[in-house]
mmCIF file of C-alpha atoms in Angstrom:
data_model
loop_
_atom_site.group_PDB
_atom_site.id
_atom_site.type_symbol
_atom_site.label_atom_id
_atom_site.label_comp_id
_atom_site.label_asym_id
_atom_site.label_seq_id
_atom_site.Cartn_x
_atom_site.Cartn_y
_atom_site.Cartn_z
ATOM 1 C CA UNK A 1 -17.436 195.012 -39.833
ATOM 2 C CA UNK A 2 -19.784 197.735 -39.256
ATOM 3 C CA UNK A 3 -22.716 195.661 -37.910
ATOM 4 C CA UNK A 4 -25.599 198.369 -36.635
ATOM 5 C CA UNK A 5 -29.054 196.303 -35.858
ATOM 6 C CA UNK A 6 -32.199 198.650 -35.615
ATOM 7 C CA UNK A 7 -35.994 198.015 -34.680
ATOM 8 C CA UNK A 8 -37.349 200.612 -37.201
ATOM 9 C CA UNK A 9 -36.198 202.833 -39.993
ATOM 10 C CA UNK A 10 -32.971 202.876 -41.237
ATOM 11 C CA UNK A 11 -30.346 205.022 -38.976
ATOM 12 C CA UNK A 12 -29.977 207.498 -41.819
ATOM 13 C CA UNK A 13 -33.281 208.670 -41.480
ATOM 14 C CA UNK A 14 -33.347 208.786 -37.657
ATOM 15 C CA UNK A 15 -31.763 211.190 -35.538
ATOM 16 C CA UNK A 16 -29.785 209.502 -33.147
ATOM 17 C CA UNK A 17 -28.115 212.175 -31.408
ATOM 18 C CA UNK A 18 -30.599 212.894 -28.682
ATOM 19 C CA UNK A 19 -30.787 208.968 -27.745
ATOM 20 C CA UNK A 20 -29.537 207.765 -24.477
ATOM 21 C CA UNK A 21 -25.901 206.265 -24.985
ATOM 22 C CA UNK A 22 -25.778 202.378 -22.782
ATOM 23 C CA UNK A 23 -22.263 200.990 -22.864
ATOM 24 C CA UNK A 24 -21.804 197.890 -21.111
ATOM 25 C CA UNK A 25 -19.646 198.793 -18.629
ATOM 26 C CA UNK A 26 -22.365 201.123 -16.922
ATOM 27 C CA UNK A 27 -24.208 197.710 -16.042
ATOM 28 C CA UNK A 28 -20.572 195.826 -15.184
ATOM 29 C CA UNK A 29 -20.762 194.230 -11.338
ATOM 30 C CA UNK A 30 -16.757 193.482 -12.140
ATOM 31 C CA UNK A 31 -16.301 197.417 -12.801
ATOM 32 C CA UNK A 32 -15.949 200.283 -10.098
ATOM 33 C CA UNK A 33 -17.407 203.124 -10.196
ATOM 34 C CA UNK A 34 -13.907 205.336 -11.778
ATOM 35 C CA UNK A 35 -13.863 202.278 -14.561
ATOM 36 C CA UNK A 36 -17.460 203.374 -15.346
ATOM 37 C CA UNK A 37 -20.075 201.600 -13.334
ATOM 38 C CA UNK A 38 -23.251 204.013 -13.490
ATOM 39 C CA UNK A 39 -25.568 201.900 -10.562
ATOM 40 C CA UNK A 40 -24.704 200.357 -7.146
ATOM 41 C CA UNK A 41 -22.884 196.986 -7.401
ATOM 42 C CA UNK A 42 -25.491 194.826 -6.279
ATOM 43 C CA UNK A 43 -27.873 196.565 -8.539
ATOM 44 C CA UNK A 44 -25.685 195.451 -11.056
ATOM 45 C CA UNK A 45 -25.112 192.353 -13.367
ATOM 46 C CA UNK A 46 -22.117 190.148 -14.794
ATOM 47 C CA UNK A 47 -20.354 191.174 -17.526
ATOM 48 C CA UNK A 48 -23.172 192.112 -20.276
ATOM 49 C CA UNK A 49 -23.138 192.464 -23.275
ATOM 50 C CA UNK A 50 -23.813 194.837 -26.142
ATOM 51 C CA UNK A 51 -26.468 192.141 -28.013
ATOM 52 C CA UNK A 52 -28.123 191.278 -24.222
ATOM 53 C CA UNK A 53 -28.849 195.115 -23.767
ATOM 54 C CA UNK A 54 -30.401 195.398 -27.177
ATOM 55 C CA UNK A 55 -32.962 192.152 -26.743
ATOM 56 C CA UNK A 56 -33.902 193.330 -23.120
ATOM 57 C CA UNK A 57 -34.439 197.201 -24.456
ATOM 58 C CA UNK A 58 -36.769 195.848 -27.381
ATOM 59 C CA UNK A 59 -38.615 193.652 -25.111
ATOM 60 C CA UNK A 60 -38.943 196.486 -22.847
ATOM 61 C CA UNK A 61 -40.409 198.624 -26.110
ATOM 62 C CA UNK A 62 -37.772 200.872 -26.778
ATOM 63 C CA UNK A 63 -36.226 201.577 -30.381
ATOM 64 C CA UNK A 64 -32.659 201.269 -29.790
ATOM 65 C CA UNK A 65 -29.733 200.447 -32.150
ATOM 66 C CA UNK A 66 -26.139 198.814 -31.520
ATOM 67 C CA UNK A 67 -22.742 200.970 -32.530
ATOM 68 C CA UNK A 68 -20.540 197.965 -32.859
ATOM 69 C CA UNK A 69 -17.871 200.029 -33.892
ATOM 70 C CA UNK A 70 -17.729 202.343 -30.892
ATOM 71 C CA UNK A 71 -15.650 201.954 -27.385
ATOM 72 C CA UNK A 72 -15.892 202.990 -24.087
ATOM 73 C CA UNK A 73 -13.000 205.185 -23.158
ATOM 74 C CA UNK A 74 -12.065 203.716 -19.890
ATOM 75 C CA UNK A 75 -11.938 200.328 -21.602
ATOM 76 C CA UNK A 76 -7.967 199.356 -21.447
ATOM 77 C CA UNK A 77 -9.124 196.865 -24.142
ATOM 78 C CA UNK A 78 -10.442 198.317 -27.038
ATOM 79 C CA UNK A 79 -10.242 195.791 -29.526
ATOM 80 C CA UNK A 80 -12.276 192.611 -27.153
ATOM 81 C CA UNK A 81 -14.890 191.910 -28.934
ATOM 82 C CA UNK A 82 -16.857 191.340 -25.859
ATOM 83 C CA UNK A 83 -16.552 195.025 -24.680
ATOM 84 C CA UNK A 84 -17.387 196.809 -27.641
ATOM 85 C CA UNK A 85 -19.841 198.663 -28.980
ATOM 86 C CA UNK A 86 -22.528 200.581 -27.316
ATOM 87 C CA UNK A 87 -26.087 201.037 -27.585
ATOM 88 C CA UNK A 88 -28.448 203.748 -28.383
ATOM 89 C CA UNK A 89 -31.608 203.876 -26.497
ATOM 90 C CA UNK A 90 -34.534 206.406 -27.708
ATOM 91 C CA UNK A 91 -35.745 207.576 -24.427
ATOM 92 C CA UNK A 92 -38.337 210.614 -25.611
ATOM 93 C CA UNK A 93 -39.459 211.552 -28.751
ATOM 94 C CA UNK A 94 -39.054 214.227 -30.843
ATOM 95 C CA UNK A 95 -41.056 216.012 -28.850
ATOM 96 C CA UNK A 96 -39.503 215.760 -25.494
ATOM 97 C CA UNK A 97 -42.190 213.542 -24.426
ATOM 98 C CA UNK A 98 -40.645 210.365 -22.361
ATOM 99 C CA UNK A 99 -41.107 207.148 -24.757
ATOM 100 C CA UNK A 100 -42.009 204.428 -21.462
ATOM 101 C CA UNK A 101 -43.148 206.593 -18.634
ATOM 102 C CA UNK A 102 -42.119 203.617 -16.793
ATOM 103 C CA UNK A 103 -38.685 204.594 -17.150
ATOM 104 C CA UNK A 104 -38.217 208.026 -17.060
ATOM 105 C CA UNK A 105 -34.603 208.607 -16.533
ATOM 106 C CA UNK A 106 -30.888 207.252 -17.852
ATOM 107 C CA UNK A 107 -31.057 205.973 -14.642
ATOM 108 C CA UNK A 108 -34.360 203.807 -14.580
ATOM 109 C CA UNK A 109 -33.250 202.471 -17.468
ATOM 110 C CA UNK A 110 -29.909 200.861 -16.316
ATOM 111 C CA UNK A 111 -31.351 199.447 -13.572
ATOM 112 C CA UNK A 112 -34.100 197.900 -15.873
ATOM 113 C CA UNK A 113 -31.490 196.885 -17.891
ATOM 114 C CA UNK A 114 -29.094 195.328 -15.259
ATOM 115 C CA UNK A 115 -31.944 193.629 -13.756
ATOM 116 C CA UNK A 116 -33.286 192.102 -17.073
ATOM 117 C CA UNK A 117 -29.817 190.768 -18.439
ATOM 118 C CA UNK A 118 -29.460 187.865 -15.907
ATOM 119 C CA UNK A 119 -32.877 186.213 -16.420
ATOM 120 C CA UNK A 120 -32.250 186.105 -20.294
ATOM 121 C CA UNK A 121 -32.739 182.177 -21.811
ATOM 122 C CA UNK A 122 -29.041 182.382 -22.672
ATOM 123 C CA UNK A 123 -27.720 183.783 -19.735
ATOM 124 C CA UNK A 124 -29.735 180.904 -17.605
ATOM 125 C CA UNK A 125 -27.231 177.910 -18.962
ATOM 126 C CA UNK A 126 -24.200 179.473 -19.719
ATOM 127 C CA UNK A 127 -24.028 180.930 -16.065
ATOM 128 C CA UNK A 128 -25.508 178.019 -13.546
ATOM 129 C CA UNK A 129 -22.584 175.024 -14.116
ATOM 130 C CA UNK A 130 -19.535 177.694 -13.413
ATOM 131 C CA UNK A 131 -21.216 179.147 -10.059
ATOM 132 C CA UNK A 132 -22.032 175.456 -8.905
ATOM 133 C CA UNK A 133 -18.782 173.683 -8.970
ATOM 134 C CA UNK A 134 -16.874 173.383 -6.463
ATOM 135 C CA UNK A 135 -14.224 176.144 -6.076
ATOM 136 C CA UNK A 136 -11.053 174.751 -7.654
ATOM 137 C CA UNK A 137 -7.759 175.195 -5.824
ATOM 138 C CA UNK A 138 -4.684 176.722 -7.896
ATOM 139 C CA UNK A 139 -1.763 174.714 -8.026
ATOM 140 C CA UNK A 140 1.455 176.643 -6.657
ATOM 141 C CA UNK A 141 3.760 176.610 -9.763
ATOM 142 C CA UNK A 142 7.180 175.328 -8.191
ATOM 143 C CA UNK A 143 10.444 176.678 -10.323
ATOM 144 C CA UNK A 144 13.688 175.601 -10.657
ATOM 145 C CA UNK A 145 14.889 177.111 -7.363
ATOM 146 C CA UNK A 146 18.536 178.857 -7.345
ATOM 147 C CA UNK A 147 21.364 177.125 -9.028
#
Protein backbone atom coordinates (compact mmCIF):
# COMPACT_ATOMS: atom_id res chain seq x y z
CA UNK A 1 0.00 0.00 0.00
CA UNK A 2 3.02 2.03 -0.21
CA UNK A 3 2.21 3.90 -3.46
CA UNK A 4 5.18 6.75 -3.96
CA UNK A 5 4.85 8.32 -7.73
CA UNK A 6 8.07 10.27 -8.86
CA UNK A 7 8.96 12.42 -12.06
CA UNK A 8 12.65 11.26 -12.16
CA UNK A 9 14.98 8.82 -10.54
CA UNK A 10 14.00 6.47 -8.19
CA UNK A 11 13.59 7.96 -4.43
CA UNK A 12 16.50 5.83 -3.29
CA UNK A 13 18.83 7.66 -5.19
CA UNK A 14 17.44 11.14 -4.41
CA UNK A 15 17.76 12.96 -1.36
CA UNK A 16 14.56 13.97 -0.26
CA UNK A 17 15.21 15.48 2.94
CA UNK A 18 15.85 19.04 1.92
CA UNK A 19 12.46 19.07 -0.28
CA UNK A 20 9.63 21.25 0.69
CA UNK A 21 6.95 19.06 2.63
CA UNK A 22 2.95 20.12 0.96
CA UNK A 23 0.25 18.39 2.96
CA UNK A 24 -3.12 19.09 1.91
CA UNK A 25 -4.39 20.69 4.64
CA UNK A 26 -1.96 23.78 4.14
CA UNK A 27 -4.15 24.52 0.91
CA UNK A 28 -7.67 23.47 2.91
CA UNK A 29 -10.38 26.63 2.62
CA UNK A 30 -12.51 24.20 5.23
CA UNK A 31 -9.35 24.31 7.70
CA UNK A 32 -8.31 27.24 10.15
CA UNK A 33 -5.35 28.35 10.59
CA UNK A 34 -4.60 26.08 14.32
CA UNK A 35 -5.94 22.88 12.06
CA UNK A 36 -3.08 23.81 9.65
CA UNK A 37 -4.07 26.22 6.96
CA UNK A 38 -0.62 27.84 5.77
CA UNK A 39 -2.38 30.88 3.31
CA UNK A 40 -5.36 33.27 3.81
CA UNK A 41 -8.77 31.59 3.29
CA UNK A 42 -9.71 33.11 0.20
CA UNK A 43 -6.33 32.39 -1.16
CA UNK A 44 -7.23 29.05 -0.55
CA UNK A 45 -9.03 26.07 -2.32
CA UNK A 46 -11.60 23.14 -1.48
CA UNK A 47 -10.53 20.25 -0.04
CA UNK A 48 -7.39 19.08 -2.30
CA UNK A 49 -5.93 16.46 -2.67
CA UNK A 50 -2.60 14.68 -2.44
CA UNK A 51 -2.76 13.42 -6.46
CA UNK A 52 -4.18 17.26 -7.51
CA UNK A 53 -0.98 18.80 -5.82
CA UNK A 54 1.31 16.41 -7.58
CA UNK A 55 -0.24 17.06 -11.38
CA UNK A 56 -0.30 20.93 -10.73
CA UNK A 57 3.54 20.80 -9.23
CA UNK A 58 4.71 18.78 -12.44
CA UNK A 59 2.93 21.03 -14.71
CA UNK A 60 4.43 23.81 -12.90
CA UNK A 61 8.10 21.93 -13.51
CA UNK A 62 8.92 20.82 -10.26
CA UNK A 63 10.18 17.16 -9.35
CA UNK A 64 8.05 16.25 -6.56
CA UNK A 65 6.97 12.82 -5.17
CA UNK A 66 3.76 11.64 -3.11
CA UNK A 67 4.29 9.91 0.62
CA UNK A 68 1.01 8.10 0.60
CA UNK A 69 1.82 6.61 3.70
CA UNK A 70 2.39 9.76 5.73
CA UNK A 71 -0.27 12.01 7.87
CA UNK A 72 -0.65 15.29 8.93
CA UNK A 73 -0.63 15.50 12.67
CA UNK A 74 -3.52 17.74 13.24
CA UNK A 75 -5.58 15.40 11.07
CA UNK A 76 -8.26 13.80 13.71
CA UNK A 77 -8.62 11.27 10.83
CA UNK A 78 -5.71 9.51 10.03
CA UNK A 79 -6.82 6.64 8.25
CA UNK A 80 -9.33 8.84 5.29
CA UNK A 81 -7.96 8.09 2.45
CA UNK A 82 -8.72 11.48 1.18
CA UNK A 83 -6.41 13.24 3.75
CA UNK A 84 -3.44 11.30 3.51
CA UNK A 85 -0.30 11.46 2.34
CA UNK A 86 1.81 14.41 1.62
CA UNK A 87 3.93 15.64 -1.01
CA UNK A 88 7.49 16.44 -1.51
CA UNK A 89 8.32 19.37 -3.58
CA UNK A 90 12.16 19.98 -4.72
CA UNK A 91 12.35 23.64 -4.36
CA UNK A 92 16.43 24.26 -4.93
CA UNK A 93 18.94 22.08 -5.93
CA UNK A 94 21.70 20.65 -4.50
CA UNK A 95 23.25 23.60 -4.68
CA UNK A 96 21.00 25.96 -2.91
CA UNK A 97 20.07 27.45 -6.10
CA UNK A 98 16.01 28.00 -6.26
CA UNK A 99 14.63 25.31 -8.94
CA UNK A 100 11.59 28.01 -10.55
CA UNK A 101 12.71 31.46 -9.66
CA UNK A 102 9.15 32.05 -10.16
CA UNK A 103 8.47 30.63 -6.94
CA UNK A 104 10.93 31.29 -4.59
CA UNK A 105 9.50 30.51 -1.28
CA UNK A 106 7.22 27.59 0.65
CA UNK A 107 5.02 30.25 0.43
CA UNK A 108 4.81 31.09 -3.42
CA UNK A 109 4.39 27.78 -3.88
CA UNK A 110 1.10 27.17 -1.90
CA UNK A 111 -0.44 29.86 -3.30
CA UNK A 112 0.53 28.52 -6.84
CA UNK A 113 -0.69 25.48 -5.74
CA UNK A 114 -4.08 26.57 -4.19
CA UNK A 115 -4.69 28.63 -7.12
CA UNK A 116 -3.96 25.83 -9.73
CA UNK A 117 -6.09 22.98 -7.99
CA UNK A 118 -9.56 24.46 -8.85
CA UNK A 119 -9.07 24.95 -12.62
CA UNK A 120 -7.91 21.21 -12.96
CA UNK A 121 -10.19 19.17 -15.89
CA UNK A 122 -11.41 17.02 -13.00
CA UNK A 123 -12.08 19.45 -10.56
CA UNK A 124 -14.26 21.50 -13.38
CA UNK A 125 -17.26 18.65 -13.36
CA UNK A 126 -17.13 17.15 -10.20
CA UNK A 127 -17.51 20.69 -8.50
CA UNK A 128 -20.12 22.86 -10.83
CA UNK A 129 -23.63 20.56 -10.32
CA UNK A 130 -23.21 20.61 -6.23
CA UNK A 131 -22.61 24.59 -6.07
CA UNK A 132 -25.61 25.11 -8.59
CA UNK A 133 -28.50 23.41 -7.02
CA UNK A 134 -30.62 24.85 -5.16
CA UNK A 135 -29.82 24.80 -1.40
CA UNK A 136 -31.77 21.85 0.02
CA UNK A 137 -33.67 22.32 3.26
CA UNK A 138 -33.07 19.63 6.17
CA UNK A 139 -35.97 17.94 7.33
CA UNK A 140 -36.48 18.36 11.27
CA UNK A 141 -36.35 14.68 12.46
CA UNK A 142 -39.58 14.49 14.78
CA UNK A 143 -39.18 11.62 17.72
CA UNK A 144 -41.41 9.84 19.63
CA UNK A 145 -42.08 12.66 22.10
CA UNK A 146 -42.40 11.67 26.01
CA UNK A 147 -44.42 8.68 26.94
Amino acid sequence: THHTTTTMASPSEVDISKWVTVYPSYLDARKTIPQGRKIAKAAACDGPTVTEMEKVCTGLGFKCMIEASKVYPRLRDHYNPKTRGRLRVQLKDDEGNLVKEKYPSRRALFMALAKQIPLLPNRATTSSPSTSGPPLKKQKKRGKGRR
